[in-house]
Tab-separated table of C-alpha atoms in Angstrom:
chain	number	residue	atom	x	y	z
R	1143	MET	CA	95.592	100.521	-5.463
R	1144	GLN	CA	95.989	102.246	-2.190
R	1145	GLN	CA	98.012	100.634	0.482
R	1146	PRO	CA	97.239	100.373	4.090
R	1147	PHE	CA	98.388	103.422	6.068
R	1148	GLU	CA	101.357	103.016	8.337
R	1149	ARG	CA	100.349	102.165	11.860
R	1150	VAL	CA	101.837	104.664	14.351
R	1151	PRO	CA	102.070	104.341	18.077
R	1152	VAL	CA	98.652	104.523	19.800
R	1153	THR	CA	97.550	107.780	21.284
R	1154	ARG	CA	95.326	108.476	24.119
R	1155	LEU	CA	92.806	109.948	21.664
R	1156	GLY	CA	93.192	106.760	19.360
R	1157	LEU	CA	92.401	104.518	22.560
R	1158	ALA	CA	89.520	107.001	23.632
R	1159	VAL	CA	87.995	106.394	20.223
R	1160	ILE	CA	88.251	102.752	20.588
R	1161	VAL	CA	86.503	102.960	24.205
R	1162	ALA	CA	83.837	105.153	22.736
R	1163	LEU	CA	83.110	102.492	19.843
R	1164	TYR	CA	82.729	99.551	22.237
R	1165	LEU	CA	80.588	101.663	24.342
R	1166	ALA	CA	78.272	102.414	21.573
R	1167	HIS	CA	77.161	98.776	21.336
R	1168	ALA	CA	77.727	97.791	24.960
R	1169	LEU	CA	74.891	100.362	26.042
R	1170	PRO	CA	71.871	98.474	24.546
R	1171	LEU	CA	73.769	95.023	25.289
R	1172	TYR	CA	74.021	95.672	28.955
R	1173	PHE	CA	70.560	97.173	28.990
R	1174	TYR	CA	69.226	93.553	28.183
R	1175	ASN	CA	71.987	91.814	30.157
R	1176	VAL	CA	71.646	93.940	33.466
R	1177	ALA	CA	68.615	95.960	33.796
R	1178	MET	CA	66.065	93.760	32.006
R	1179	PRO	CA	66.847	90.660	34.082
R	1180	ALA	CA	66.480	92.753	37.540
R	1181	ILE	CA	63.253	94.439	36.120
R	1182	LEU	CA	61.407	91.148	35.193
R	1183	ARG	CA	62.522	89.401	38.477
R	1184	SER	CA	61.145	92.424	40.289
R	1185	GLN	CA	57.917	91.734	38.617
R	1186	GLY	CA	57.758	88.050	39.639
R	1187	VAL	CA	58.895	86.615	36.281
R	1188	ASP	CA	60.200	83.064	36.670
R	1189	LEU	CA	63.986	82.271	36.822
R	1190	ARG	CA	63.716	79.969	33.818
R	1191	TRP	CA	62.151	82.751	31.604
R	1192	ILE	CA	64.893	85.311	32.704
R	1193	GLY	CA	67.506	82.785	31.767
R	1194	MET	CA	66.033	82.405	28.383
R	1195	LEU	CA	66.341	86.237	27.862
R	1196	SER	CA	69.869	85.075	26.726
R	1197	LEU	CA	68.615	83.758	23.604
R	1198	LEU	CA	68.021	87.196	22.357
R	1199	TYR	CA	71.583	87.483	21.812
R	1200	LEU	CA	71.808	84.566	19.195
R	1201	PRO	CA	72.795	87.135	16.476
R	1202	TRP	CA	76.111	87.632	18.497
R	1203	ALA	CA	76.805	83.762	18.468
R	1204	PHE	CA	76.045	83.704	14.788
R	1205	LYS	CA	77.478	86.824	13.274
R	1206	PHE	CA	80.432	85.043	11.799
R	1207	LEU	CA	78.129	84.017	9.190
R	1208	TRP	CA	78.117	87.643	7.655
R	1209	ALA	CA	81.357	88.774	9.009
R	1210	PRO	CA	83.198	88.433	5.649
R	1211	LEU	CA	80.622	90.518	3.984
R	1212	VAL	CA	81.475	93.468	6.527
R	1213	ASP	CA	85.239	92.835	5.709
R	1214	ARG	CA	84.596	92.719	2.051
R	1215	HIS	CA	81.849	95.286	1.119
R	1216	TYR	CA	82.006	99.034	1.970
R	1217	ILE	CA	81.367	102.522	0.357
R	1218	SER	CA	84.868	103.627	-0.695
R	1219	GLY	CA	84.258	107.296	0.156
R	1220	LEU	CA	83.468	106.388	3.815
R	1221	GLY	CA	86.072	103.685	4.293
R	1222	ARG	CA	86.089	99.995	5.141
R	1223	ARG	CA	85.092	100.463	8.573
R	1224	ARG	CA	83.250	103.675	8.780
R	1225	THR	CA	80.717	102.518	6.410
R	1226	TRP	CA	79.443	99.991	8.821
R	1227	LEU	CA	79.864	101.954	11.884
R	1228	TRP	CA	77.440	104.582	10.534
R	1229	LEU	CA	74.897	102.339	9.296
R	1230	THR	CA	74.663	99.965	12.438
R	1231	GLN	CA	74.829	103.039	14.856
R	1232	ALA	CA	71.625	104.541	13.172
R	1233	ALA	CA	69.932	101.179	13.176
R	1234	LEU	CA	70.689	100.825	16.840
R	1235	VAL	CA	69.396	104.453	17.738
R	1236	LEU	CA	66.167	103.564	15.726
R	1237	GLY	CA	65.533	100.336	17.429
R	1238	ILE	CA	66.013	101.703	21.035
R	1239	VAL	CA	63.518	104.566	20.129
R	1240	VAL	CA	60.935	101.928	18.832
R	1241	LEU	CA	61.404	99.870	22.061
R	1242	ALA	CA	60.827	102.949	24.315
R	1243	LEU	CA	57.676	103.740	22.322
R	1244	THR	CA	56.396	100.158	22.659
R	1245	GLY	CA	57.623	98.321	25.648
R	1246	LEU	CA	55.958	95.046	26.916
R	1247	GLU	CA	52.559	96.642	26.951
R	1248	HIS	CA	52.462	95.855	23.086
R	1249	GLY	CA	52.944	92.137	23.473
R	1250	LEU	CA	55.789	89.711	23.760
R	1251	LEU	CA	56.229	89.203	20.025
R	1252	LEU	CA	56.862	92.823	19.241
R	1253	PHE	CA	59.250	93.074	22.234
R	1254	VAL	CA	61.470	90.044	20.926
R	1255	LEU	CA	61.445	91.493	17.423
R	1256	VAL	CA	62.736	94.878	18.376
R	1257	GLY	CA	65.161	93.004	20.883
R	1258	LEU	CA	66.405	90.834	17.892
R	1259	TRP	CA	66.875	93.967	15.597
R	1260	ILE	CA	68.983	95.992	18.106
R	1261	SER	CA	70.884	92.675	18.950
R	1262	THR	CA	71.671	91.877	15.234
R	1263	PHE	CA	72.923	95.449	14.344
R	1264	ALA	CA	74.867	95.690	17.584
R	1265	ALA	CA	76.492	92.480	16.710
R	1266	THR	CA	77.152	93.633	13.167
R	1267	GLN	CA	78.816	96.838	14.547
R	1268	ASP	CA	80.911	94.733	16.837
R	1269	ILE	CA	82.646	93.078	13.732
R	1270	ALA	CA	83.660	96.482	12.319
R	1271	ILE	CA	84.922	97.703	15.630
R	1272	ASP	CA	87.114	94.556	16.249
R	1273	GLY	CA	88.585	94.653	12.690
R	1274	TYR	CA	89.386	98.313	13.162
R	1275	THR	CA	90.947	97.634	16.614
R	1276	VAL	CA	93.147	94.822	15.383
R	1277	GLU	CA	94.197	96.461	12.072
R	1278	SER	CA	94.869	100.161	13.680
R	1279	LEU	CA	97.087	98.735	16.555
R	1280	ALA	CA	100.617	97.168	16.305
R	1281	SER	CA	100.840	93.647	17.733
R	1282	SER	CA	102.687	94.896	20.766
R	1283	GLU	CA	99.668	97.245	21.705
R	1284	HIS	CA	96.848	94.558	21.321
R	1285	ARG	CA	96.893	94.515	24.972
R	1286	LEU	CA	95.940	98.160	24.986
R	1287	GLY	CA	93.118	97.443	22.354
R	1288	SER	CA	91.739	94.721	24.723
R	1289	MET	CA	91.895	97.131	27.641
R	1290	ALA	CA	90.045	99.572	25.774
R	1291	GLN	CA	87.330	97.065	24.784
R	1292	SER	CA	87.061	95.956	28.426
R	1293	MET	CA	86.669	99.820	29.605
R	1294	GLY	CA	84.167	100.341	26.627
R	1295	VAL	CA	82.165	97.331	28.067
R	1296	ALA	CA	82.417	98.399	31.679
R	1297	LEU	CA	81.095	101.885	30.871
R	1298	GLY	CA	78.244	100.345	28.842
R	1299	SER	CA	77.356	98.280	31.909
R	1300	MET	CA	77.495	101.317	34.071
R	1301	LEU	CA	75.411	103.490	31.788
R	1302	GLY	CA	73.092	100.987	30.084
R	1303	GLY	CA	72.731	98.861	33.007
R	1304	ALA	CA	72.786	100.884	36.367
R	1305	GLY	CA	71.845	104.011	34.560
R	1306	VAL	CA	68.804	102.778	32.830
R	1307	LEU	CA	67.731	100.733	35.827
R	1308	TRP	CA	67.851	103.765	37.918
R	1309	LEU	CA	65.885	106.019	35.443
R	1310	TYR	CA	63.185	103.106	35.047
R	1311	GLN	CA	62.497	103.189	38.780
R	1312	VAL	CA	62.367	106.848	39.007
R	1313	ALA	CA	60.841	107.968	35.773
R	1314	GLY	CA	59.504	104.904	33.948
R	1315	TRP	CA	60.220	102.916	30.922
R	1316	GLN	CA	59.855	105.569	28.320
R	1317	SER	CA	62.205	108.145	29.671
R	1318	ALA	CA	64.996	105.504	30.686
R	1319	LEU	CA	64.708	103.981	26.946
R	1320	LEU	CA	64.924	107.587	25.278
R	1321	THR	CA	67.882	108.571	27.329
R	1322	LEU	CA	69.442	105.353	26.377
R	1323	ALA	CA	68.822	106.261	22.778
R	1324	GLY	CA	70.386	109.667	23.273
R	1325	LEU	CA	73.578	108.309	24.770
R	1326	THR	CA	73.847	105.877	21.820
R	1327	ALA	CA	73.573	108.575	19.374
R	1328	LEU	CA	76.263	110.526	21.192
R	1329	THR	CA	78.703	107.852	20.547
R	1330	MET	CA	78.423	108.464	16.894
R	1331	LEU	CA	80.719	111.435	17.256
R	1332	ALA	CA	83.501	108.733	17.915
R	1333	VAL	CA	83.036	107.476	14.294
R	1334	THR	CA	84.159	110.938	12.819
R	1335	ARG	CA	87.531	110.248	14.388
R	1336	VAL	CA	88.103	106.863	13.052
R	1337	ASN	CA	91.275	106.705	10.944
R	1338	ASP	CA	90.014	104.598	7.917
R	1339	PRO	CA	91.494	105.947	4.778
R	1340	TYR	CA	92.374	102.851	2.640
R	1341	SER	CA	91.293	100.020	0.886
R	1342	PRO	CA	93.180	96.898	2.135
R	1343	SER	CA	95.215	94.829	-0.434
R	1344	VAL	CA	94.162	91.124	-0.195
R	1345	THR	CA	95.057	88.085	-1.913
R	1346	ALA	CA	91.606	86.289	-1.436
R	1347	PRO	CA	88.234	87.442	-0.447
R	1348	PRO	CA	87.827	87.294	3.404
R	1349	GLY	CA	86.050	84.195	4.572
R	1350	PHE	CA	85.683	82.260	7.795
R	1351	VAL	CA	86.727	78.939	6.186
R	1352	ALA	CA	90.424	80.361	5.949
R	1353	THR	CA	90.137	81.044	9.849
R	1354	PHE	CA	89.166	77.383	10.757
R	1355	LYS	CA	92.131	75.963	8.740
R	1356	ARG	CA	94.622	77.271	11.323
R	1357	ARG	CA	95.339	74.956	13.977
R	1358	GLU	CA	96.087	77.674	16.593
R	1359	VAL	CA	92.453	78.830	16.073
R	1360	ARG	CA	90.973	75.451	16.360
R	1361	TRP	CA	92.854	75.039	19.687
R	1362	ALA	CA	91.518	78.380	20.787
R	1363	LEU	CA	87.990	77.260	20.126
R	1364	LEU	CA	88.240	74.284	22.547
R	1365	LEU	CA	89.796	76.538	25.039
R	1366	ILE	CA	86.663	78.879	24.727
R	1367	LEU	CA	84.333	75.934	25.324
R	1368	LEU	CA	86.144	74.683	28.411
R	1369	TYR	CA	86.860	77.942	29.937
R	1370	ARG	CA	83.621	79.853	29.335
R	1371	LEU	CA	81.051	77.303	29.718
R	1372	VAL	CA	81.594	77.200	33.432
R	1373	GLU	CA	81.441	81.136	33.843
R	1374	ALA	CA	78.172	81.702	31.898
R	1375	PRO	CA	75.715	80.038	34.249
R	1376	ALA	CA	77.372	81.889	37.224
R	1377	MET	CA	77.296	85.366	35.796
R	1378	ALA	CA	73.567	84.683	34.618
R	1379	MET	CA	72.278	84.035	38.119
R	1380	LEU	CA	73.801	86.894	40.093
R	1381	MET	CA	71.123	89.277	39.370
R	1382	PRO	CA	68.332	86.958	40.465
R	1383	LEU	CA	70.419	85.828	43.645
R	1384	LEU	CA	70.600	89.463	44.508
R	1385	VAL	CA	66.716	90.042	44.128
R	1386	ASP	CA	65.845	86.725	46.157
R	1387	ARG	CA	68.054	88.192	48.872
R	1388	LEU	CA	65.776	91.156	48.976
R	1389	TRP	CA	68.289	93.674	47.293
R	1390	SER	CA	66.280	96.737	45.657
R	1391	LEU	CA	66.640	97.566	41.934
R	1392	THR	CA	68.488	100.429	43.023
R	1393	GLN	CA	70.915	98.653	45.050
R	1394	ILE	CA	71.632	96.042	42.430
R	1395	GLY	CA	72.257	98.828	39.796
R	1396	LEU	CA	74.644	100.479	42.001
R	1397	LEU	CA	76.408	97.354	42.689
R	1398	MET	CA	76.567	95.660	39.436
R	1399	SER	CA	76.976	98.651	37.181
R	1400	VAL	CA	78.557	101.433	39.125
R	1401	ALA	CA	80.666	99.744	41.547
R	1402	GLY	CA	81.063	96.643	39.290
R	1403	ALA	CA	81.939	98.774	36.402
R	1404	SER	CA	84.437	100.744	38.214
R	1405	VAL	CA	86.051	97.584	39.502
R	1406	GLY	CA	86.008	96.224	35.948
R	1407	LEU	CA	87.697	99.422	34.835
R	1408	LEU	CA	90.454	99.015	37.327
R	1409	ALA	CA	90.753	95.170	36.289
R	1410	ALA	CA	91.123	96.025	32.725
R	1411	VAL	CA	93.897	98.401	33.353
R	1412	LEU	CA	95.570	96.069	35.654
R	1413	ALA	CA	95.367	93.359	33.035
R	1414	ALA	CA	96.901	95.431	30.420
R	1415	ARG	CA	100.097	96.207	32.816
R	1416	LEU	CA	100.320	92.355	33.565
R	1417	LEU	CA	100.240	91.471	29.871
R	1418	GLN	CA	103.459	93.479	29.497
R	1419	ARG	CA	105.349	90.666	31.393
R	1420	GLN	CA	103.267	87.569	30.735
R	1421	THR	CA	101.335	86.143	27.892
R	1422	PRO	CA	97.419	86.342	27.744
R	1423	GLY	CA	96.906	82.515	28.215
R	1424	SER	CA	98.938	82.529	31.404
R	1425	LEU	CA	97.004	85.303	32.744
R	1426	LEU	CA	93.708	83.824	31.625
R	1427	LEU	CA	94.503	80.555	33.654
R	1428	ARG	CA	95.446	82.593	36.778
R	1429	ALA	CA	92.050	84.383	36.443
R	1430	GLY	CA	90.548	80.934	36.207
R	1431	TRP	CA	91.868	79.741	39.623
R	1432	LEU	CA	90.817	82.965	41.241
R	1433	ARG	CA	87.256	82.375	39.615
R	1434	SER	CA	86.947	78.860	41.054
R	1435	LEU	CA	87.864	80.268	44.657
R	1436	ALA	CA	85.326	82.895	44.253
R	1437	TYR	CA	82.429	80.389	43.430
R	1438	VAL	CA	83.329	78.373	46.434
R	1439	LEU	CA	83.286	81.374	48.629
R	1440	ILE	CA	79.948	82.503	47.479
R	1441	ALA	CA	78.607	79.124	48.157
R	1442	GLY	CA	80.078	79.334	51.412
R	1443	LEU	CA	78.391	82.532	52.163
R	1444	LEU	CA	75.061	81.187	51.256
R	1445	ILE	CA	75.367	78.069	53.318
R	1446	SER	CA	76.532	79.768	56.490
R	1447	GLY	CA	74.000	82.425	56.101
R	1448	LEU	CA	76.404	85.281	56.068
R	1449	ALA	CA	74.789	86.532	52.788
R	1450	ASP	CA	71.464	86.935	54.714
R	1451	GLY	CA	72.689	88.643	57.789
R	1452	SER	CA	74.648	91.328	55.984
R	1453	PRO	CA	74.524	92.646	52.463
R	1454	LEU	CA	78.356	93.598	52.449
R	1455	TRP	CA	79.517	90.073	52.456
R	1456	LEU	CA	77.778	89.081	49.388
R	1457	GLY	CA	78.209	92.549	47.618
R	1458	THR	CA	81.791	92.296	48.115
R	1459	MET	CA	81.961	88.922	46.612
R	1460	VAL	CA	80.082	89.916	43.628
R	1461	LEU	CA	82.493	92.631	43.108
R	1462	VAL	CA	85.473	90.358	43.335
R	1463	LEU	CA	83.850	87.933	40.856
R	1464	LEU	CA	83.283	90.775	38.327
R	1465	ALA	CA	86.859	91.986	38.799
R	1466	ILE	CA	88.013	88.432	37.978
R	1467	ARG	CA	85.545	88.456	34.837
R	1468	TYR	CA	87.243	91.606	33.535
R	1469	LEU	CA	90.695	90.237	34.037
R	1470	ALA	CA	89.840	87.146	32.194
R	1471	MET	CA	88.009	88.824	29.431
R	1472	THR	CA	90.910	91.430	28.747
R	1473	SER	CA	93.393	88.492	28.497
R	1474	LEU	CA	91.095	86.288	26.424
R	1475	TYR	CA	90.460	88.969	24.096
R	1476	ALA	CA	94.386	89.976	23.748
R	1477	LEU	CA	94.800	86.266	22.802
R	1478	PHE	CA	92.236	86.527	20.001
R	1479	MET	CA	93.832	89.792	18.691
R	1480	GLN	CA	97.200	88.071	18.278
R	1481	LEU	CA	95.655	85.069	16.569
R	1482	CYS	CA	93.936	87.354	13.861
R	1483	SER	CA	95.085	87.900	10.286
R	1484	ARG	CA	95.542	91.298	9.310
R	1485	GLN	CA	93.957	90.656	5.861
R	1486	GLN	CA	90.423	89.565	7.561
R	1487	ALA	CA	90.822	90.781	11.111
R	1488	GLY	CA	86.992	91.356	11.388
R	1489	THR	CA	86.289	87.929	10.157
R	1490	ASP	CA	89.009	86.198	12.344
R	1491	PHE	CA	88.184	87.994	15.534
R	1492	THR	CA	84.348	87.503	14.992
R	1493	VAL	CA	84.654	83.701	14.480
R	1494	LEU	CA	86.384	83.496	17.831
R	1495	VAL	CA	84.141	85.769	19.813
R	1496	CYS	CA	80.934	84.005	18.269
R	1497	ALA	CA	82.269	80.705	19.706
R	1498	GLU	CA	82.823	82.517	22.951
R	1499	LEU	CA	79.216	84.054	22.966
R	1500	LEU	CA	77.602	80.815	21.844
R	1501	VAL	CA	79.111	78.995	24.781
R	1502	PHE	CA	78.292	81.958	26.814
R	1503	PHE	CA	74.568	82.181	25.881
R	1504	VAL	CA	73.847	78.579	25.999
R	1505	GLY	CA	75.269	78.304	29.527
R	1506	GLY	CA	73.325	81.228	30.529
R	1507	SER	CA	69.947	79.761	29.203
R	1508	LEU	CA	70.420	76.653	31.102
R	1509	SER	CA	71.316	78.507	34.185
R	1510	GLY	CA	67.894	79.121	35.564
R	1511	PHE	CA	66.828	75.324	35.194
R	1512	LEU	CA	70.038	74.144	37.307
R	1513	ALA	CA	69.667	76.954	39.973
R	1514	LYS	CA	66.046	76.375	40.400
R	1515	GLY	CA	66.788	72.391	40.603
R	1516	LEU	CA	69.809	72.658	43.129
R	1517	GLY	CA	69.311	75.795	44.866
R	1518	TYR	CA	71.732	78.832	44.978
R	1519	GLU	CA	74.075	77.075	47.535
R	1520	ARG	CA	74.638	74.028	45.732
R	1521	TYR	CA	74.688	75.509	42.366
R	1522	TYR	CA	77.741	77.687	43.078
R	1523	LEU	CA	79.496	74.965	44.874
R	1524	LEU	CA	79.155	72.885	41.850
R	1525	LEU	CA	80.369	75.502	39.639
R	1526	GLY	CA	83.457	75.762	41.821
R	1527	ALA	CA	84.339	72.339	41.232
R	1528	LEU	CA	83.744	72.481	37.595
R	1529	SER	CA	85.947	75.555	37.313
R	1530	VAL	CA	88.819	73.926	38.873
R	1531	LEU	CA	88.391	71.070	36.322
R	1532	SER	CA	88.134	73.671	33.462
R	1533	VAL	CA	91.424	75.392	34.441
R	1534	VAL	CA	93.367	72.046	34.636
R	1535	LEU	CA	92.057	71.003	31.125
R	1536	CYS	CA	92.796	74.378	29.695
R	1537	LYS	CA	96.409	74.618	30.649
R	1538	PRO	CA	97.985	72.149	27.940
R	1539	ILE	CA	95.469	73.892	25.256
R	1540	VAL	CA	97.129	77.287	26.193
R	1541	ARG	CA	100.465	75.775	25.773
R	1542	LEU	CA	99.628	74.417	22.247
R	1543	ILE	CA	98.266	77.608	21.245
R	1544	GLN	CA	101.376	79.545	21.920
R	1545	ILE	CA	103.635	76.891	19.955
R	1546	ASP	CA	101.430	77.020	17.166
R	1547	SER	CA	101.035	80.694	16.943
R	1548	SER	CA	104.890	81.303	17.355
R	1549	ASN	CA	105.374	78.876	14.339
R	1550	ARG	CA	102.828	80.691	11.965
């Protein structure tokens, strides 16, 4: 039986490959997450329907159900991870092309079905990417893997969000979506550089039941619920807020996916450097305090009228909030990687990410109802207070995770 290859120190090329792999599924993800809400709101679609768009990502929340299959089954000639990377990437390109040729003109049902196809294969691809990242890096380099993940997501937001939004405005739906399909196809080049030549030796078939048996993972699930449930509603309403403050689609795209992604890249690099001196849990809590302050400041801008007087104030606060989000995301995913077993890294990481995404999507789907009922001002003020409570409750949980994982 072949043995796992010996891990060598990560190279710039190795990190670039991981960035490109995460970019592959982030492109369609942020088309739906960034471009579509702005497009729909500009057409007068109700906030409640825009919030419900988050439900298209339910496959991301439930992908743990088939994660053991991705860890367990593969074509030996291609490799454990390359098998699924090739398959899912081809399916993503096909789905985006179909979406380009159909669009909303052919009815909501077809639009939703194609969206679910894209979402399901992107989620499945993410299982293989996460497993490869955890397995190919030494424990001390997981902070770099998390940084690469955040960078791929930031670039996906920039290209799949702002890029597609801009193309939609100047060239129309079909041109924008076919360009997105072409960019997604180009990322397949990274799969050829994946170092995946071995079949892992395992004592038992991968399964998520084994993941839940570990106490530190159960503590991590509670941490996810308390931390992310507050963040989801805040992020989901940023785009509608900007549209309602008379920002154009071009301005929103530049802010959220160009300036925002650039800030996100810098925040990810900063987080990787900070994680050399502190634990992921500690940095996550610090990001939580900053997040609380940012929500309150946004509410203050709206209440005082400064957000209407000059777009600079609101735009600056949105960028600050995005930077804090990337700081927290890099910290959280570095923590996830530390908790994963090398025998079933794809399954373990997927269970944690699915819990996070389920919390995020549920919070996002409810956000439109809360914002419509409270108004943006009271909405963000409430989220600021809840964020403070969230950080206070998460602090002892982080300590318990550190204790249990050190005794593993």
